[in-house]
PDB file of C-alpha atoms in Angstrom:
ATOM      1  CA  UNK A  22      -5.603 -14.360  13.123  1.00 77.00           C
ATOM      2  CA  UNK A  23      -2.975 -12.148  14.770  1.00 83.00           C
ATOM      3  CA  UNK A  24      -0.243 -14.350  13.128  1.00 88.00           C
ATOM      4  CA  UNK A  25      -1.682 -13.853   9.485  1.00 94.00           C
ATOM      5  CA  UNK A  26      -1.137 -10.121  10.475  1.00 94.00           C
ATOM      6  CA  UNK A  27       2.440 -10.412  11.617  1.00 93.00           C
ATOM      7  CA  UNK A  28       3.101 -12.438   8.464  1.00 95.00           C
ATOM      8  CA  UNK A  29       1.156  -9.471   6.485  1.00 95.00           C
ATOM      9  CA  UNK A  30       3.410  -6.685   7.936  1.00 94.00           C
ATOM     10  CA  UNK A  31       6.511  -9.219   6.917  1.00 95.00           C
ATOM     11  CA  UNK A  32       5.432  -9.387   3.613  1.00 95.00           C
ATOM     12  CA  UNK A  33       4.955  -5.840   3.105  1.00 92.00           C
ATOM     13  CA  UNK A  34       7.969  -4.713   4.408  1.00 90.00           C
ATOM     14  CA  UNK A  35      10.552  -6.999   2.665  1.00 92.00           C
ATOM     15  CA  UNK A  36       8.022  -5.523  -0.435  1.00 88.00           C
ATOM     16  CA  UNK A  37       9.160  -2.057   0.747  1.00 85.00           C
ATOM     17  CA  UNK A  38      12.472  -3.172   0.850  1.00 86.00           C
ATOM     18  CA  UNK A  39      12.612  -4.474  -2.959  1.00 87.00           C
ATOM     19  CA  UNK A  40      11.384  -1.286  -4.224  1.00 82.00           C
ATOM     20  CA  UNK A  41      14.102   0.457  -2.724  1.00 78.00           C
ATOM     21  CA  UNK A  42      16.550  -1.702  -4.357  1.00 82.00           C
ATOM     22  CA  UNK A  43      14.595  -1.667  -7.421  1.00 82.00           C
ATOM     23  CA  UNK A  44      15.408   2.013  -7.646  1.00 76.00           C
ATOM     24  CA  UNK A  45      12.341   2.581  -9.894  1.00 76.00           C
ATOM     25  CA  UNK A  46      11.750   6.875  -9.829  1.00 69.00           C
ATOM     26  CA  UNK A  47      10.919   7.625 -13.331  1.00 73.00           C
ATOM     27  CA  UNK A  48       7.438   7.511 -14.483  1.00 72.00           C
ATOM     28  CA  UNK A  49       8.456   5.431 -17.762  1.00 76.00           C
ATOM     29  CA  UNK A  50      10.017   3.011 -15.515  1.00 82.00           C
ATOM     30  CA  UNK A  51       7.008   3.074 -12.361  1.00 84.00           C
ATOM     31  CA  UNK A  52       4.530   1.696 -14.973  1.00 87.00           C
ATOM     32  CA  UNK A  53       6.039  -1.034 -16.730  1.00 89.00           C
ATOM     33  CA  UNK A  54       6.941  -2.720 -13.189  1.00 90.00           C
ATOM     34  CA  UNK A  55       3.803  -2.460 -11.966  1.00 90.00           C
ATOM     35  CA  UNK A  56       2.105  -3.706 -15.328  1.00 92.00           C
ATOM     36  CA  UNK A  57       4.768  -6.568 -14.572  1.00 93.00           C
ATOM     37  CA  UNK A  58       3.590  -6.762 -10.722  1.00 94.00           C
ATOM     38  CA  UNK A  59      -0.058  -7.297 -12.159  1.00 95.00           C
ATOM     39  CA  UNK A  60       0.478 -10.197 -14.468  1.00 96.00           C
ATOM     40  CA  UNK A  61       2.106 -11.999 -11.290  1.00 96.00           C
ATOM     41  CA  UNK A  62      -0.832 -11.329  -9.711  1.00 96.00           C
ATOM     42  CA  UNK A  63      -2.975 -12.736 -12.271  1.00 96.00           C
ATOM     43  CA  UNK A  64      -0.821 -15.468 -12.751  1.00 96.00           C
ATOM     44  CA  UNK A  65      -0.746 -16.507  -8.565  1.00 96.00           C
ATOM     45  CA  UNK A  66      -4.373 -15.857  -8.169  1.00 95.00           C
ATOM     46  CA  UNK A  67      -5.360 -17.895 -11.195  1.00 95.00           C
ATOM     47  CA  UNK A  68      -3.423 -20.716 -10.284  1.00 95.00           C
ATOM     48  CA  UNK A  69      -4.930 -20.520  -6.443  1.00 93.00           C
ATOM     49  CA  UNK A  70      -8.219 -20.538  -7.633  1.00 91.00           C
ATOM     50  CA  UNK A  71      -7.723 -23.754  -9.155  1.00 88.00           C
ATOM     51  CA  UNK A  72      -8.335 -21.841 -12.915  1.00 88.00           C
ATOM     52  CA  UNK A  73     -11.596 -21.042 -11.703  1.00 89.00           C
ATOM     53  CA  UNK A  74     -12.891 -17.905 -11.305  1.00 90.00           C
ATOM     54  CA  UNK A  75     -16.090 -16.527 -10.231  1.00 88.00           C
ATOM     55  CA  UNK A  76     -17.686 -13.354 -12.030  1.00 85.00           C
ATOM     56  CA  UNK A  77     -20.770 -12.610 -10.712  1.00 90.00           C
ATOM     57  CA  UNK A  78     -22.516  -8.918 -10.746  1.00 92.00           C
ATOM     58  CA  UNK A  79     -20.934  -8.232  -6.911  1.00 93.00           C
ATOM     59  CA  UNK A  80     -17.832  -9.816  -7.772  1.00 94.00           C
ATOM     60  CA  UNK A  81     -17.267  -7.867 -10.790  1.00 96.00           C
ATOM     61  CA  UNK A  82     -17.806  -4.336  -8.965  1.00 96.00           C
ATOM     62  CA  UNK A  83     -15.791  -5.267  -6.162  1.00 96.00           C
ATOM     63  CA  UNK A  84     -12.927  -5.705  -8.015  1.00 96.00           C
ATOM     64  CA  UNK A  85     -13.167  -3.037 -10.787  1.00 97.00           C
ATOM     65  CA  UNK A  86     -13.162  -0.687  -8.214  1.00 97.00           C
ATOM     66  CA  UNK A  87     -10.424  -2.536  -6.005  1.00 96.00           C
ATOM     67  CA  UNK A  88      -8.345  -2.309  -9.235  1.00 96.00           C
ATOM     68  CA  UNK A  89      -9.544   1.095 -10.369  1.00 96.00           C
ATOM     69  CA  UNK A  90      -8.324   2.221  -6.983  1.00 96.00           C
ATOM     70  CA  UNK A  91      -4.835   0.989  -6.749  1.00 93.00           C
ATOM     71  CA  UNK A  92      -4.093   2.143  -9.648  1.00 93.00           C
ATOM     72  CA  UNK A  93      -5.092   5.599  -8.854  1.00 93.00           C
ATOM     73  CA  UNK A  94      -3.175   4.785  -5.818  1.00 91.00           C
ATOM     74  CA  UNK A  95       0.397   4.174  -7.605  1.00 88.00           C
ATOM     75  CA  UNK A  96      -0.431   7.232 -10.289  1.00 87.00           C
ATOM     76  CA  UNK A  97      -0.687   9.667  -7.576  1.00 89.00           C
ATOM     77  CA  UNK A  98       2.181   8.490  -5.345  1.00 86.00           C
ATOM     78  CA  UNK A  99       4.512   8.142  -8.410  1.00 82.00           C
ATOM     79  CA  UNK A 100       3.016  12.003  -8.992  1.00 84.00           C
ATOM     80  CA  UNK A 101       3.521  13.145  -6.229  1.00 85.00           C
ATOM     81  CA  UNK A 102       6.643  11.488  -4.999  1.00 77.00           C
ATOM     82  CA  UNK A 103       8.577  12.868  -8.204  1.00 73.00           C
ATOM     83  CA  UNK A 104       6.931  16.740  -7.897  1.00 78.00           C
ATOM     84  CA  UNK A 105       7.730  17.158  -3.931  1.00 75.00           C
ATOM     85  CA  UNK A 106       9.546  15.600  -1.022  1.00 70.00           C
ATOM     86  CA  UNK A 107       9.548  11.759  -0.604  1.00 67.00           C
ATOM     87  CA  UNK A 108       9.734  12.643   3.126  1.00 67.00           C
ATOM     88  CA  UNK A 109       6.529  14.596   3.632  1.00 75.00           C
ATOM     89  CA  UNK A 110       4.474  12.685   0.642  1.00 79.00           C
ATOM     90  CA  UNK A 111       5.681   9.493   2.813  1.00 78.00           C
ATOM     91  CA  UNK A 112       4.011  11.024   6.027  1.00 77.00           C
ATOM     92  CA  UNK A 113       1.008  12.377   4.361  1.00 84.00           C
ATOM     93  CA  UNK A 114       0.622   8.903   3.029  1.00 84.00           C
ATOM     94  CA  UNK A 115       0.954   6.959   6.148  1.00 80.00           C
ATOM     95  CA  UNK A 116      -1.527   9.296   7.847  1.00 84.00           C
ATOM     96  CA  UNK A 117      -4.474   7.371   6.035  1.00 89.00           C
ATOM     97  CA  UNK A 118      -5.016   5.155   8.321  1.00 87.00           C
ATOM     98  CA  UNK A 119      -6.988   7.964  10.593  1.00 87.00           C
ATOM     99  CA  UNK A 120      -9.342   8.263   7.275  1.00 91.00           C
ATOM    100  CA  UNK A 121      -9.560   4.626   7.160  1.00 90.00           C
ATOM    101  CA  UNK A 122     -10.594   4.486  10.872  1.00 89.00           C
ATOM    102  CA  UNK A 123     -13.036   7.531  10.692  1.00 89.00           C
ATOM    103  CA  UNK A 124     -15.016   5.955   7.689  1.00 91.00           C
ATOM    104  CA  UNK A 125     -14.830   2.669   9.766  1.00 87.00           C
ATOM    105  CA  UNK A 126     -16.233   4.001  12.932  1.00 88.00           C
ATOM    106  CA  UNK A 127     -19.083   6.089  10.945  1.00 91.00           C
ATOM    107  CA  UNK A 128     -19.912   3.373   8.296  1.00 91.00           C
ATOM    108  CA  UNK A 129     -19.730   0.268  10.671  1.00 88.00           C
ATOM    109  CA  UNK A 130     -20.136   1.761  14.214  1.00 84.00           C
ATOM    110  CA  UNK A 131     -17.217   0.065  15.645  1.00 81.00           C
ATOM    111  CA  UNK A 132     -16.106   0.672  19.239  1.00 81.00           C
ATOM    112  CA  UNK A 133     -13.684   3.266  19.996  1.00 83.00           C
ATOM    113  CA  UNK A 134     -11.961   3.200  23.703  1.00 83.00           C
ATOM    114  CA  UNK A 135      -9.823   6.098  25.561  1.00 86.00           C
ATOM    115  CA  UNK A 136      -6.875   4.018  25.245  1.00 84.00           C
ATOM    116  CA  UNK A 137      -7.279   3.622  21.370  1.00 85.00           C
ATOM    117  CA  UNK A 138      -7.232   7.202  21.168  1.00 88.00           C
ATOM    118  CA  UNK A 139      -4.022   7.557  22.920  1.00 90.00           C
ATOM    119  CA  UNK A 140      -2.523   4.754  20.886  1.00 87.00           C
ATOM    120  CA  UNK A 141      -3.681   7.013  17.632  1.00 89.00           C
ATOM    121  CA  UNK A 142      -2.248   9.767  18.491  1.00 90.00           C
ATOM    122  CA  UNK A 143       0.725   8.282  19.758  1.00 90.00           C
ATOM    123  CA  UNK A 144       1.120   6.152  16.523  1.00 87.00           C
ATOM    124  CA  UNK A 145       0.545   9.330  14.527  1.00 87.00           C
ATOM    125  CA  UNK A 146       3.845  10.795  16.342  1.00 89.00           C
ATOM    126  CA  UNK A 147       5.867   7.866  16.089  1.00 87.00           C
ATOM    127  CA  UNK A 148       5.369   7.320  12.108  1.00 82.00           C
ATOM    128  CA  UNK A 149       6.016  11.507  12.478  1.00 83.00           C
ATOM    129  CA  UNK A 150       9.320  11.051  14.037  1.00 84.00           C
ATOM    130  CA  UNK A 151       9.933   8.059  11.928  1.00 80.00           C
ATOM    131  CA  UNK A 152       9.608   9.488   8.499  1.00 75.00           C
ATOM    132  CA  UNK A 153      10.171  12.885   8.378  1.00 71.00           C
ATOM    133  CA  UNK A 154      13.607  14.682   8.185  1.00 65.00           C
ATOM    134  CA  UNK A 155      14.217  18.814   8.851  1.00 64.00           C
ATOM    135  CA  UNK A 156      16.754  18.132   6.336  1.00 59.00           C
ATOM    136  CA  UNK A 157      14.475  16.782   3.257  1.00 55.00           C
ATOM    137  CA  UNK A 158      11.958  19.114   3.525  1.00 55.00           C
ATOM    138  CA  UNK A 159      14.569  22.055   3.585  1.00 56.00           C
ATOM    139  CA  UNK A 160      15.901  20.771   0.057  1.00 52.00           C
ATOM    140  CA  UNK A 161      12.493  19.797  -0.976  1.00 54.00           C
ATOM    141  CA  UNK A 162      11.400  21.780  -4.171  1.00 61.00           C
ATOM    142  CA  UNK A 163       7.402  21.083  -4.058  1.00 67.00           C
ATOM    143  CA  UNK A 164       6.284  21.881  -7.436  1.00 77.00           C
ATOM    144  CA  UNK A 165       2.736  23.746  -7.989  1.00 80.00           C
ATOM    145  CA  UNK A 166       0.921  20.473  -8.462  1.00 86.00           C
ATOM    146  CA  UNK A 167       2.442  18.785  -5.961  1.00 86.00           C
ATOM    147  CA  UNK A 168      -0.045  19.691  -3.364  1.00 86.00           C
ATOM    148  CA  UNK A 169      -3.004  18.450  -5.448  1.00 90.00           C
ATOM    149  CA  UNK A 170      -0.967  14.929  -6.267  1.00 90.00           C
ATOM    150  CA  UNK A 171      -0.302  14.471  -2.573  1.00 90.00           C
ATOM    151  CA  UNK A 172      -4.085  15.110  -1.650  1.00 93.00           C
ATOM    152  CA  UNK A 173      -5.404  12.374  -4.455  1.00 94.00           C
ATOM    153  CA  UNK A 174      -2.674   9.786  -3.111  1.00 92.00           C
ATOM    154  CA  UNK A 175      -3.626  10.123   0.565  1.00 93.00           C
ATOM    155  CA  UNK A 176      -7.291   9.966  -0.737  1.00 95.00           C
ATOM    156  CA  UNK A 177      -6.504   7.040  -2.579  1.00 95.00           C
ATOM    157  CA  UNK A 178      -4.475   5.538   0.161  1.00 92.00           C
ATOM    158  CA  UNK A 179      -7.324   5.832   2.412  1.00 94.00           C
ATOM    159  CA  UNK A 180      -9.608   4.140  -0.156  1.00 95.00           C
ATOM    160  CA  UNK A 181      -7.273   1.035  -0.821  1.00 93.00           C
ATOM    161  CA  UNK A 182      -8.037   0.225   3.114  1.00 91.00           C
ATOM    162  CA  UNK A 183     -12.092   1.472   2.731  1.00 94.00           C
ATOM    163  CA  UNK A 184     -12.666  -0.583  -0.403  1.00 95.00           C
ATOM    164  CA  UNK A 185     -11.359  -3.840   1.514  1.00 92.00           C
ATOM    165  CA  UNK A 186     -13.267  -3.271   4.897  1.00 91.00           C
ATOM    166  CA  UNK A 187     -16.202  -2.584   2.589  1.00 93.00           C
ATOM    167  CA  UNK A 188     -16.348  -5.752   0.691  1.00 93.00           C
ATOM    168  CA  UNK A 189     -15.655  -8.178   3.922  1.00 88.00           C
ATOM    169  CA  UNK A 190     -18.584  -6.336   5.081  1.00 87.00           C
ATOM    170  CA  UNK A 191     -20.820  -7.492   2.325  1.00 88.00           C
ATOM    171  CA  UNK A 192     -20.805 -11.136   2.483  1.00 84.00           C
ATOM    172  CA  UNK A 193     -18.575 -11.844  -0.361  1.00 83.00           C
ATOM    173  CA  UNK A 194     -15.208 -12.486   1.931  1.00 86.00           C
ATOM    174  CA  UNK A 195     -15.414 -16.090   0.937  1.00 88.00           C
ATOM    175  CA  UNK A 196     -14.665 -14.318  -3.149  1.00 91.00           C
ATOM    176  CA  UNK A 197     -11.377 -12.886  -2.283  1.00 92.00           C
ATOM    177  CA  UNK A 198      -9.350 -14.269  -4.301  1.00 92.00           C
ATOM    178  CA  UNK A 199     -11.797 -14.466  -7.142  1.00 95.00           C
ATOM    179  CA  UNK A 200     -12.333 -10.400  -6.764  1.00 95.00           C
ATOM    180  CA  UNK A 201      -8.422  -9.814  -6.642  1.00 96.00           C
ATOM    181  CA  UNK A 202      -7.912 -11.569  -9.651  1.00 96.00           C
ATOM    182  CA  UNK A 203     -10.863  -9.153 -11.368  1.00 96.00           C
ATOM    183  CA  UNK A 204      -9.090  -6.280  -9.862  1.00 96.00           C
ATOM    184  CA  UNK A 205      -5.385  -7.386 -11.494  1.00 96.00           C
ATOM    185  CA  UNK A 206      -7.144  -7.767 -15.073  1.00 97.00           C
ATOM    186  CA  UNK A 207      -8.400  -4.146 -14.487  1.00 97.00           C
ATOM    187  CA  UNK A 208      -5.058  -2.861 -13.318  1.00 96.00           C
ATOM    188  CA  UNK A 209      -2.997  -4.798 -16.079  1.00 96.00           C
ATOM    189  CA  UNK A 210      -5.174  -2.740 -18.579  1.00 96.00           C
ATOM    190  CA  UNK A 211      -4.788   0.685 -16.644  1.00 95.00           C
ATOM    191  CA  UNK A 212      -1.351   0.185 -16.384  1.00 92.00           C
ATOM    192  CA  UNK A 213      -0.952  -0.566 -20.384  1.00 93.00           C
ATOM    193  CA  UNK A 214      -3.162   2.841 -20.953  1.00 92.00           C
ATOM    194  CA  UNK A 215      -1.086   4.690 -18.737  1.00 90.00           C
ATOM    195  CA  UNK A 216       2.286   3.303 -20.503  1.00 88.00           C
ATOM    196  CA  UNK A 217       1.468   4.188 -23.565  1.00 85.00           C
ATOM    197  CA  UNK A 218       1.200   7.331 -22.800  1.00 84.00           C
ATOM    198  CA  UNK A 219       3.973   7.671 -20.693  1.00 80.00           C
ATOM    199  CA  UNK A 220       5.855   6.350 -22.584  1.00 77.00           C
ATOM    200  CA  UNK A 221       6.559   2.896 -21.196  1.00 69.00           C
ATOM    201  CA  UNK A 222       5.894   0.871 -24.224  1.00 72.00           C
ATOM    202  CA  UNK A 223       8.365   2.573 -26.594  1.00 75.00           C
ATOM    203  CA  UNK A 224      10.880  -0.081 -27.538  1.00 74.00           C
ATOM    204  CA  UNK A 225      14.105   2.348 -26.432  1.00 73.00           C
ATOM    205  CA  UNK A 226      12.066   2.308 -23.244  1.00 69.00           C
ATOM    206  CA  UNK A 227      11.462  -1.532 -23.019  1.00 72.00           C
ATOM    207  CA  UNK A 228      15.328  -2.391 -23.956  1.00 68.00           C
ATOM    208  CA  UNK A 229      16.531  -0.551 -21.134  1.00 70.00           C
ATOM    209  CA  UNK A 230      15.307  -2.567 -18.894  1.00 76.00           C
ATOM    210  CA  UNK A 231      17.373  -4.781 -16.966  1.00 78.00           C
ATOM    211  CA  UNK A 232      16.402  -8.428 -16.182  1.00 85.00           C
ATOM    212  CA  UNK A 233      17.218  -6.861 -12.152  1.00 88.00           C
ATOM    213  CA  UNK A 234      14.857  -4.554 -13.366  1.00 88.00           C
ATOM    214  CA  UNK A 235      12.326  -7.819 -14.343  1.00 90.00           C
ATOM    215  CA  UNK A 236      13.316  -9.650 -11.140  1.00 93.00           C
ATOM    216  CA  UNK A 237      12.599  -6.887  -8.882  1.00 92.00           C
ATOM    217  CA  UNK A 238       8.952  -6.527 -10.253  1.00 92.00           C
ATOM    218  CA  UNK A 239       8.555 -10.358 -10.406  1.00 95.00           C
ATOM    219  CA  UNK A 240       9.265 -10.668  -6.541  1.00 95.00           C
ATOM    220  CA  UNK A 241       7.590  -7.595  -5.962  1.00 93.00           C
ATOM    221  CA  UNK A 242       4.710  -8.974  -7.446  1.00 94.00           C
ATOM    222  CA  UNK A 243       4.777 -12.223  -5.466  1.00 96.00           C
ATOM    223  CA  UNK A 244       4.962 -10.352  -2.171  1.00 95.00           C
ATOM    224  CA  UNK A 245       2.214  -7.293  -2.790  1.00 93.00           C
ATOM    225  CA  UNK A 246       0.319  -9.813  -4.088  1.00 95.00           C
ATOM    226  CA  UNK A 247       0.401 -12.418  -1.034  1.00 96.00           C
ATOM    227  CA  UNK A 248       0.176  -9.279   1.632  1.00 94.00           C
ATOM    228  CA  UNK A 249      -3.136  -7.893   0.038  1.00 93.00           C
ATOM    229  CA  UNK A 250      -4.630 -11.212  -0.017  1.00 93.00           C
ATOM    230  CA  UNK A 251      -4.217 -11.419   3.714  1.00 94.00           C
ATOM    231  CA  UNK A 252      -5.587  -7.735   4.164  1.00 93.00           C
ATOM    232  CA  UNK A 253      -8.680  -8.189   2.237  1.00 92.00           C
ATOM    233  CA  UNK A 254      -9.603 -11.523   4.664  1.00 91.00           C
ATOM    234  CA  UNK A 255      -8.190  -9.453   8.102  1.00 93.00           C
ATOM    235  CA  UNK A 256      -9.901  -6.287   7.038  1.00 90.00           C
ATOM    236  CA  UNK A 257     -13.473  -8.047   6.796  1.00 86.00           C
ATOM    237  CA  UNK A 258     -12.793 -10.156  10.186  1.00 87.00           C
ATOM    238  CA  UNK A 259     -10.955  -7.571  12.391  1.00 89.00           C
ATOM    239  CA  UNK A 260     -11.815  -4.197  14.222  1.00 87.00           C
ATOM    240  CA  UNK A 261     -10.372  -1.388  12.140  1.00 88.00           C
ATOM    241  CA  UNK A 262      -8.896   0.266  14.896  1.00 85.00           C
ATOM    242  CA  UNK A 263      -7.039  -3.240  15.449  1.00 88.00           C
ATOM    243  CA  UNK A 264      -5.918  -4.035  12.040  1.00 91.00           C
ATOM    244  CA  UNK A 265      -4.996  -0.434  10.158  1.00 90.00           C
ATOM    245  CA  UNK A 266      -3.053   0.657  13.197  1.00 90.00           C
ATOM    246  CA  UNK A 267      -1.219  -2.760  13.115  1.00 89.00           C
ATOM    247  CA  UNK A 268      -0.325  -3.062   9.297  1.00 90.00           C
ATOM    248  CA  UNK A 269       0.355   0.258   8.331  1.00 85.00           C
ATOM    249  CA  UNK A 270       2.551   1.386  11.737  1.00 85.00           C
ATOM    250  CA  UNK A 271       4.040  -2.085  11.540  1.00 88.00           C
ATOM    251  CA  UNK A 272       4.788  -1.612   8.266  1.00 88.00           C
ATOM    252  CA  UNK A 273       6.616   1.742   8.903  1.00 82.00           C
ATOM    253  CA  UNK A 274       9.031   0.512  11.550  1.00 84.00           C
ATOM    254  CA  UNK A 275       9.849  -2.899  10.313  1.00 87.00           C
ATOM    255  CA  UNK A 276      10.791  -1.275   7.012  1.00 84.00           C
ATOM    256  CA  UNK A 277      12.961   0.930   8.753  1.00 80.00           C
ATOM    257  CA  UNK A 278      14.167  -1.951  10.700  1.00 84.00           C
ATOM    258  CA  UNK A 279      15.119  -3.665   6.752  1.00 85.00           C
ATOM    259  CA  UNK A 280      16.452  -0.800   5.281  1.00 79.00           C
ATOM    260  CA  UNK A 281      18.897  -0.591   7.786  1.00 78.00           C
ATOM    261  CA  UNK A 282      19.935  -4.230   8.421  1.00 82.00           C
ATOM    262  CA  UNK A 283      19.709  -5.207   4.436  1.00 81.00           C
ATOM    263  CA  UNK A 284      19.919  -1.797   2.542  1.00 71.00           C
ATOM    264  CA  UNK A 285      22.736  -0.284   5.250  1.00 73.00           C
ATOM    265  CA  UNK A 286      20.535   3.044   5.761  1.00 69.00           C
ATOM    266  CA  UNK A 287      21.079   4.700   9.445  1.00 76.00           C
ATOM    267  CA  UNK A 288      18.479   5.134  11.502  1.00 75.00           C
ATOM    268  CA  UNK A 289      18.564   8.778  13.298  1.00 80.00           C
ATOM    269  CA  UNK A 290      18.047   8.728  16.967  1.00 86.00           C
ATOM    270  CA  UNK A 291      14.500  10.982  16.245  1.00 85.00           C
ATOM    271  CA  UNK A 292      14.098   7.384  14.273  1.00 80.00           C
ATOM    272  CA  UNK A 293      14.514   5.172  17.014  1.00 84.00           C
ATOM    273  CA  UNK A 294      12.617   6.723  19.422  1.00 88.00           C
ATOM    274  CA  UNK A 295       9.968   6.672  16.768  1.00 85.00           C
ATOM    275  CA  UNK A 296      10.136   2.636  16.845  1.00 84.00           C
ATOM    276  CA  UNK A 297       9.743   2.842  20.533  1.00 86.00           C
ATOM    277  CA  UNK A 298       6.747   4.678  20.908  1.00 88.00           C
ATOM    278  CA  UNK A 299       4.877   3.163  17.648  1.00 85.00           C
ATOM    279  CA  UNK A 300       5.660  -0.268  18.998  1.00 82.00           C
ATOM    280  CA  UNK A 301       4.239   0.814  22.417  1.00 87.00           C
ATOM    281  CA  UNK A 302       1.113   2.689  20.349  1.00 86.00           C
ATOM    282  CA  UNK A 303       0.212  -0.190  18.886  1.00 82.00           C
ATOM    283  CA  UNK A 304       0.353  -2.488  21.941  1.00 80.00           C
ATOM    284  CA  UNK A 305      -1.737  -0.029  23.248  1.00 81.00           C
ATOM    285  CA  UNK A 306      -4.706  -0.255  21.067  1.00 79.00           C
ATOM    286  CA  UNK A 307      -4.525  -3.722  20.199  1.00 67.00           C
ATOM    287  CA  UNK A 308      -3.985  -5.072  24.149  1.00 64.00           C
ATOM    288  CA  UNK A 309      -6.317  -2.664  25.771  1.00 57.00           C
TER     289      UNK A 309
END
């Protein structure tokens, strides 16, 4: 199981590392790739499930609210990402995974150790030291809303990770792919509502877009796709204090690993000590 992890954190972080190339900021543009990242996933899950899909009652609410959830996810990261610093909305992000462990450890009574908490708290200062810069938050202009944008994207964050520990714990694992496919139906409609009024779907809009532009949100869509599949099965099989830790600080450092080998950003030495001590934090909890 550990390897469909490793090949989770892959995924996602060569995913990170096409939306930086894809250079997608403005909310006109945000939209329209991710209304392009949804048909993908329609199309991939259809074709895995064999053009047979499941819709029963618990099916259906599963992935309504999976879908009604990432796409409150994206809205409030593009919202708050483009009111405040990318730095500190980054880091506020990240820090999810403590919500997703605290509901985890309420909900589902799941073991917590001394050497878990160490690894937490160490993980929370290496994904610090990773992602945030004195620099960008001196030159950060935070508007007014910012603050209430940043709270609704960790929130939402958090829930992405809740909502899949939640439905492998009710007996429906075997549905994945039959829920995610409900769940990109319900965020290829949000995403049409929210282009239109955006303005996504006006035709100046639409032209400008580059076929990059087209192949960045194809491939995106392949790999976001392929990484949550894997999530929703690990999520329902494996200790939440195991997995979030794993993904999400795995996530951090091997993009930061990418975007330095493939999109020639420098790491800072604050950076690489970061990598040091997350890698160690999360052989910590995982090992002991």
């Amino acid at each position: 199981m550990y390897y469909m992890l490793l090949f989770s954190v892959i995924a996602a972080s060569f995913n990170s590392v096409v939306l930086n190339k894809a250079r997608v900021r403005k909310k006109e543009d945000v939209f329209p790739f991710n209304l392009i990242v949804s048909l993908i996933w329609c199309i991939i899950l259809f074709i895995a499930n064999k053009g047979h899909i499941l819709a029963s009652s618990e099916i259906l609410f599963w992935g309504i609210l999976y879908g009604l959830t990432q796409t409150c996810f994206i809205l409030f990261k593009t919202a708050a990402m483009s009111t405040g610093s990318v730095t500190v909305t980054t880091l506020i992000g990240n820090s999810s995974l403590l919500i997703s462990i605290l509901v985890s450890l309420i909900i589902w009574k799941e073991q917590i150790t001394a050497a878990d908490i160490i690894g937490l708290g160490l993980l929370a200062m290496a994904i610090f030291l990773c992602t945030y810069t004195r620099d960008s938050v001196k030159s950060a202009n935070h508007t007014p809303s910012w603050k209430y944008y940043v709270l609704f994207f960790l929130m939402s964050a958090a829930g992405v990770g809740i909502v899949f520990k939640a439905f492998g714990k009710s007996g429906n694992l075997e549905y994945c792919g039959d829920m995610m496919f409900v769940s990109s139906i319900v965020m290829i409609i949000s995403n049409l509502v929210i282009c239109f009024f955006t303005g996504g779907l006006k035709p100046q809009n639409i032209a400008a877009h580059s076929r990059s532009f087209v192949a960045f949100a194809v491939l995106s869509g392949i790999l976001s796709c392929l990484y949550n599949r894997l999530n929703v099965f690990l999520t329902g099989n494996m200790d939440a204090l195991i997995f979030f830790p794993s993904f999400n600080g795995g996530v951090v450092f091997l993009s930061a690993v990418l975007s330095a080998l493939i999109c020639g950003e420098r790491l800072k030495i604050t950076q690489l000590i970061g990598l040091a001590v997350g890698i160690s934090a999360i052989c910590l909890i995982g090992i002991l």
